[in-house]
Tab-separated table of C-alpha atoms in Angstrom:
chain	number	residue	atom	x	y	z
A	1	MET	CA	148.908	83.610	-42.037
A	2	LEU	CA	147.345	84.080	-45.470
A	3	SER	CA	145.948	81.100	-47.348
A	4	GLU	CA	147.611	79.752	-50.474
A	5	ARG	CA	144.775	81.166	-52.590
A	6	GLU	CA	145.209	84.647	-51.078
A	7	LEU	CA	148.976	84.540	-51.611
A	8	VAL	CA	148.586	83.452	-55.229
A	9	GLU	CA	146.151	86.329	-55.773
A	10	ILE	CA	148.630	88.835	-54.309
A	11	ILE	CA	151.350	87.544	-56.611
A	12	ARG	CA	148.968	87.718	-59.582
A	13	ARG	CA	148.166	91.361	-58.817
A	14	LYS	CA	151.852	92.235	-58.429
A	15	LEU	CA	152.495	90.626	-61.816
A	16	GLU	CA	149.666	92.605	-63.417
A	17	ARG	CA	151.008	95.863	-61.970
A	18	GLY	CA	154.539	95.092	-63.166
A	19	GLU	CA	155.966	95.240	-59.644
A	20	TYR	CA	158.498	92.464	-60.212
A	21	THR	CA	161.803	93.046	-61.999
A	22	PRO	CA	162.838	90.649	-64.814
A	23	GLU	CA	165.326	89.068	-62.386
A	24	GLN	CA	162.588	88.499	-59.808
A	25	LEU	CA	160.244	87.055	-62.439
A	26	GLN	CA	162.905	84.586	-63.529
A	27	ALA	CA	163.550	83.623	-59.902
A	28	ILE	CA	159.834	83.013	-59.307
A	29	GLU	CA	159.557	80.838	-62.421
A	30	ILE	CA	162.639	78.759	-61.591
A	31	GLY	CA	161.764	78.536	-57.905
A	32	LEU	CA	158.254	77.230	-58.527
A	33	LYS	CA	159.510	74.676	-61.067
A	34	LEU	CA	162.142	73.417	-58.630
A	35	TYR	CA	159.578	73.210	-55.848
A	36	GLU	CA	157.307	71.104	-58.052
A	37	ARG	CA	160.270	68.759	-58.635
A	38	GLY	CA	160.639	68.234	-54.877
A	39	PHE	CA	163.389	70.737	-54.033
A	40	ASN	CA	163.378	72.960	-50.984
A	41	VAL	CA	163.164	76.492	-52.394
A	42	ILE	CA	164.006	79.480	-50.208
A	43	PRO	CA	163.273	83.079	-51.260
A	44	VAL	CA	166.358	85.202	-50.519
A	45	ASN	CA	167.339	88.873	-50.357
A	46	SER	CA	170.042	90.613	-52.395
A	47	GLU	CA	172.732	89.135	-50.120
A	48	GLY	CA	171.517	85.577	-50.745
A	49	ARG	CA	170.028	85.165	-47.261
A	50	PRO	CA	166.447	84.101	-46.426
A	51	VAL	CA	164.003	87.018	-46.633
A	52	ALA	CA	162.730	88.624	-43.424
A	53	THR	CA	159.380	86.816	-43.713
A	54	LEU	CA	161.231	83.551	-43.083
A	55	LEU	CA	163.025	84.650	-39.913
A	56	GLY	CA	162.403	81.991	-37.291
A	57	VAL	CA	161.382	79.433	-39.913
A	58	ASP	CA	163.476	76.261	-40.188
A	59	THR	CA	164.663	76.568	-43.784
A	60	THR	CA	166.726	73.371	-43.553
A	61	LYS	CA	163.431	71.503	-44.074
A	62	ARG	CA	161.300	71.795	-47.199
A	63	LEU	CA	159.108	74.864	-46.807
A	64	PRO	CA	155.343	74.477	-46.938
A	65	ARG	CA	154.044	75.997	-50.170
A	66	GLU	CA	152.384	78.859	-48.255
A	67	ARG	CA	155.738	79.824	-46.709
A	68	LEU	CA	157.370	79.790	-50.141
A	69	LEU	CA	154.666	82.063	-51.563
A	70	GLU	CA	154.951	84.401	-48.557
A	71	GLY	CA	158.640	84.759	-49.312
A	72	LEU	CA	157.923	85.639	-52.933
A	73	ILE	CA	155.920	88.701	-51.871
A	74	ASP	CA	158.416	89.825	-49.203
A	75	VAL	CA	159.646	93.364	-49.862
A	76	GLY	CA	163.248	92.134	-49.747
A	77	PHE	CA	162.734	89.243	-52.198
A	78	ARG	CA	165.457	89.236	-54.878
A	79	GLY	CA	166.028	85.572	-55.749
A	80	VAL	CA	165.712	81.935	-54.748
A	81	ALA	CA	168.118	79.416	-53.242
A	82	THR	CA	168.034	75.708	-52.484
A	83	ASN	CA	169.796	73.602	-49.872
A	84	ASN	CA	168.920	70.023	-50.825
A	85	GLY	CA	171.454	67.436	-49.684
A	86	ASN	CA	170.320	64.877	-52.240
A	87	LEU	CA	168.303	64.601	-55.434
A	88	PRO	CA	164.618	64.678	-54.442
A	89	GLY	CA	163.255	61.153	-54.340
A	90	ASN	CA	166.711	59.597	-54.582
A	91	PRO	CA	168.506	59.572	-51.196
A	92	GLY	CA	171.379	57.545	-52.684
A	93	LYS	CA	172.400	60.446	-54.934
A	94	LEU	CA	173.930	63.356	-53.033
A	95	LEU	CA	174.314	66.927	-54.260
A	96	TYR	CA	177.604	68.810	-54.011
A	97	VAL	CA	178.756	72.249	-55.094
A	98	VAL	CA	182.079	72.854	-56.787
A	99	ARG	CA	182.911	76.505	-56.075
A	100	ALA	CA	185.872	78.325	-57.595
A	101	ARG	CA	187.084	81.793	-58.421
A	102	GLN	CA	186.105	82.828	-61.920
A	103	ASP	CA	189.737	83.118	-63.094
A	104	ALA	CA	190.449	79.525	-62.018
A	105	LEU	CA	188.540	78.207	-65.044
A	106	ALA	CA	191.213	79.420	-67.457
A	107	LYS	CA	193.879	77.593	-65.472
A	108	CYS	CA	192.220	74.200	-65.022
A	109	LYS	CA	190.697	72.457	-68.042
A	110	ALA	CA	188.895	69.827	-65.955
A	111	LEU	CA	187.174	72.498	-63.900
A	112	ASP	CA	186.192	74.504	-66.978
A	113	GLU	CA	184.703	71.408	-68.641
A	114	LEU	CA	182.777	70.521	-65.496
A	115	VAL	CA	181.271	73.985	-65.081
A	116	ASN	CA	180.109	73.960	-68.698
A	117	SER	CA	178.556	70.486	-68.510
A	118	THR	CA	176.279	70.826	-65.467
A	119	ALA	CA	173.911	73.307	-63.819
A	120	SER	CA	176.165	76.231	-62.887
A	121	TRP	CA	176.163	79.948	-62.084
A	122	ARG	CA	178.408	82.986	-61.653
A	123	ARG	CA	177.997	85.043	-58.501
A	124	GLU	CA	180.229	87.638	-56.866
A	125	GLY	CA	183.407	86.695	-58.727
A	126	HIS	CA	182.953	82.953	-58.287
A	127	VAL	CA	181.445	80.098	-60.259
A	128	GLU	CA	179.320	77.449	-58.571
A	129	ALA	CA	178.586	74.121	-60.250
A	130	LEU	CA	176.045	71.643	-58.901
A	131	VAL	CA	176.914	67.945	-59.291
A	132	VAL	CA	175.528	64.556	-58.223
A	133	VAL	CA	177.672	61.992	-56.404
A	134	ASP	CA	176.672	58.470	-55.401
A	135	ARG	CA	176.409	58.208	-51.605
A	136	GLU	CA	178.965	55.376	-51.377
A	137	VAL	CA	181.486	57.292	-53.513
A	138	ALA	CA	180.922	60.435	-51.461
A	139	SER	CA	181.574	58.528	-48.229
A	140	ARG	CA	185.032	57.588	-49.553
A	141	LEU	CA	186.118	60.750	-51.357
A	142	LEU	CA	184.053	63.571	-49.877
A	143	SER	CA	183.695	62.635	-46.221
A	144	LYS	CA	184.485	66.270	-45.388
A	145	PRO	CA	184.499	69.492	-47.444
A	146	ILE	CA	187.549	69.845	-49.684
A	147	ALA	CA	189.433	73.123	-50.104
A	148	LEU	CA	192.095	73.335	-52.800
A	149	GLY	CA	193.148	76.956	-52.807
A	150	ASP	CA	190.635	78.742	-55.000
A	151	ILE	CA	188.462	75.620	-55.371
A	152	GLU	CA	186.020	74.120	-52.855
A	153	ILE	CA	183.866	70.994	-53.042
A	154	LYS	CA	181.173	70.830	-50.381
A	155	PRO	CA	177.466	70.164	-49.731
A	156	PRO	CA	175.246	72.909	-51.187
A	157	GLY	CA	174.457	74.807	-47.997
A	158	LEU	CA	172.320	77.738	-49.186
A	159	LEU	CA	172.935	77.848	-52.950
A	160	VAL	CA	171.477	80.816	-54.857
A	161	VAL	CA	170.196	79.502	-58.201
A	162	ALA	CA	168.243	82.462	-59.573
A	163	GLY	CA	168.209	86.206	-58.949
A	164	ALA	CA	170.229	87.863	-56.160
A	165	ARG	CA	173.079	88.521	-58.621
A	166	ALA	CA	173.358	84.849	-59.673
A	167	GLU	CA	174.034	84.672	-63.427
A	168	PRO	CA	173.370	81.268	-65.012
A	169	ILE	CA	176.167	79.668	-67.022
A	170	ARG	CA	174.043	76.637	-67.916
A	171	GLY	CA	171.313	76.776	-65.306
A	172	PHE	CA	168.761	73.993	-64.930
A	173	ASP	CA	167.357	71.944	-67.804
A	174	PHE	CA	163.729	71.362	-66.861
A	175	ASN	CA	163.270	69.017	-69.826
A	176	SER	CA	165.762	66.586	-68.289
A	177	PRO	CA	164.863	64.117	-65.487
A	178	THR	CA	168.112	65.125	-63.757
A	179	LEU	CA	167.522	68.866	-64.380
A	180	GLY	CA	170.836	68.965	-66.211
A	181	ILE	CA	172.806	68.246	-63.030
A	182	LYS	CA	175.751	66.046	-63.999
A	183	GLU	CA	176.624	62.909	-62.055
A	184	VAL	CA	180.393	62.714	-61.475
A	185	SER	CA	180.619	59.531	-59.384
A	186	GLU	CA	182.756	57.582	-61.864
A	187	GLU	CA	185.081	60.461	-62.710
A	188	LEU	CA	185.323	62.066	-59.267
A	189	ALA	CA	188.639	60.503	-58.214
A	190	GLY	CA	190.284	61.572	-61.484
A	191	LEU	CA	188.765	65.032	-61.238
A	192	LEU	CA	190.116	65.476	-57.708
A	193	ARG	CA	193.581	64.348	-58.823
A	194	GLU	CA	193.601	66.743	-61.756
A	195	ILE	CA	192.385	69.705	-59.739
A	196	GLY	CA	194.506	68.896	-56.698
A	197	GLY	CA	197.669	68.145	-58.666
A	198	PHE	CA	197.561	71.431	-60.485
A	199	LYS	CA	200.761	73.439	-59.858
A	200	ARG	CA	200.523	76.687	-57.933
A	201	ARG	CA	199.642	79.217	-60.624
A	202	GLY	CA	197.734	82.448	-60.179
A	203	GLY	CA	196.348	81.433	-56.805
A	204	LEU	CA	195.743	77.710	-57.320
A	205	TYR	CA	197.434	75.411	-54.838
A	206	ALA	CA	199.007	72.071	-55.636
A	207	GLY	CA	198.726	68.907	-53.640
A	208	TYR	CA	195.475	67.125	-52.998
A	209	LYS	CA	195.970	65.071	-49.844
A	210	ARG	CA	193.550	62.763	-48.095
C-alpha cells in the first residue's frame, strides 16, 4: 500500500498532465472538503458503485485517508459518494434522502420547495435531496423507509454527491456550518401529509398511512 505522500504525489502529477476530466476534478474537490468535515467519502465508478480499488474494503465505516486517495487514482474513478447516517460530530441529527422522479417536482409544491432549499442533485431521471432530522422525530415518523409512489424517504445508503452523472441542483454550501443541508424536523409531519395526501396524478400515489 502506498503512503499518503506517494498518493498525493501521484494525484499531483495526474493534475499536471491534465488526466482528470472537469467532472472528476469537481468530485475530488468536493470529496476532499467533505472528508475534512468528517464525512465518509467513497470514490465511485460511472455506475455510482465503489471503485475496484475498494473491493473488499468496508465502506460502511469512514475510510482511512490513504484508502480515499487510492480510490481517487483508480482507473474507474468517476465521482464520489457518501453514506453517513448522521451529521458528523452530531449523532442526534440523522441524515435522510428524499428521492423522487424529476417530473414529480412540477406536481408537488412542497417537494419542489424542499429540493430547492437543501443540498440536492439530479441523477438518472431522479432528484435526491439530503435533509437533517432530529433522532427523536425520526424514531416517530421515519422508523422505516417511506415509499409514496414516485417519492421515497430513506437513510442515504450510498449517495452520489459529485461526478458519476450527478448534477447539482444546489449542492453543498461549504461556507455554512450545516453545509447547506436543511433540517426538517419541525416541518416533517406536515411535509409527509402534503406529499402523501397528494391525489394520484401522473404517477404520484395518494394516501400516506402509518
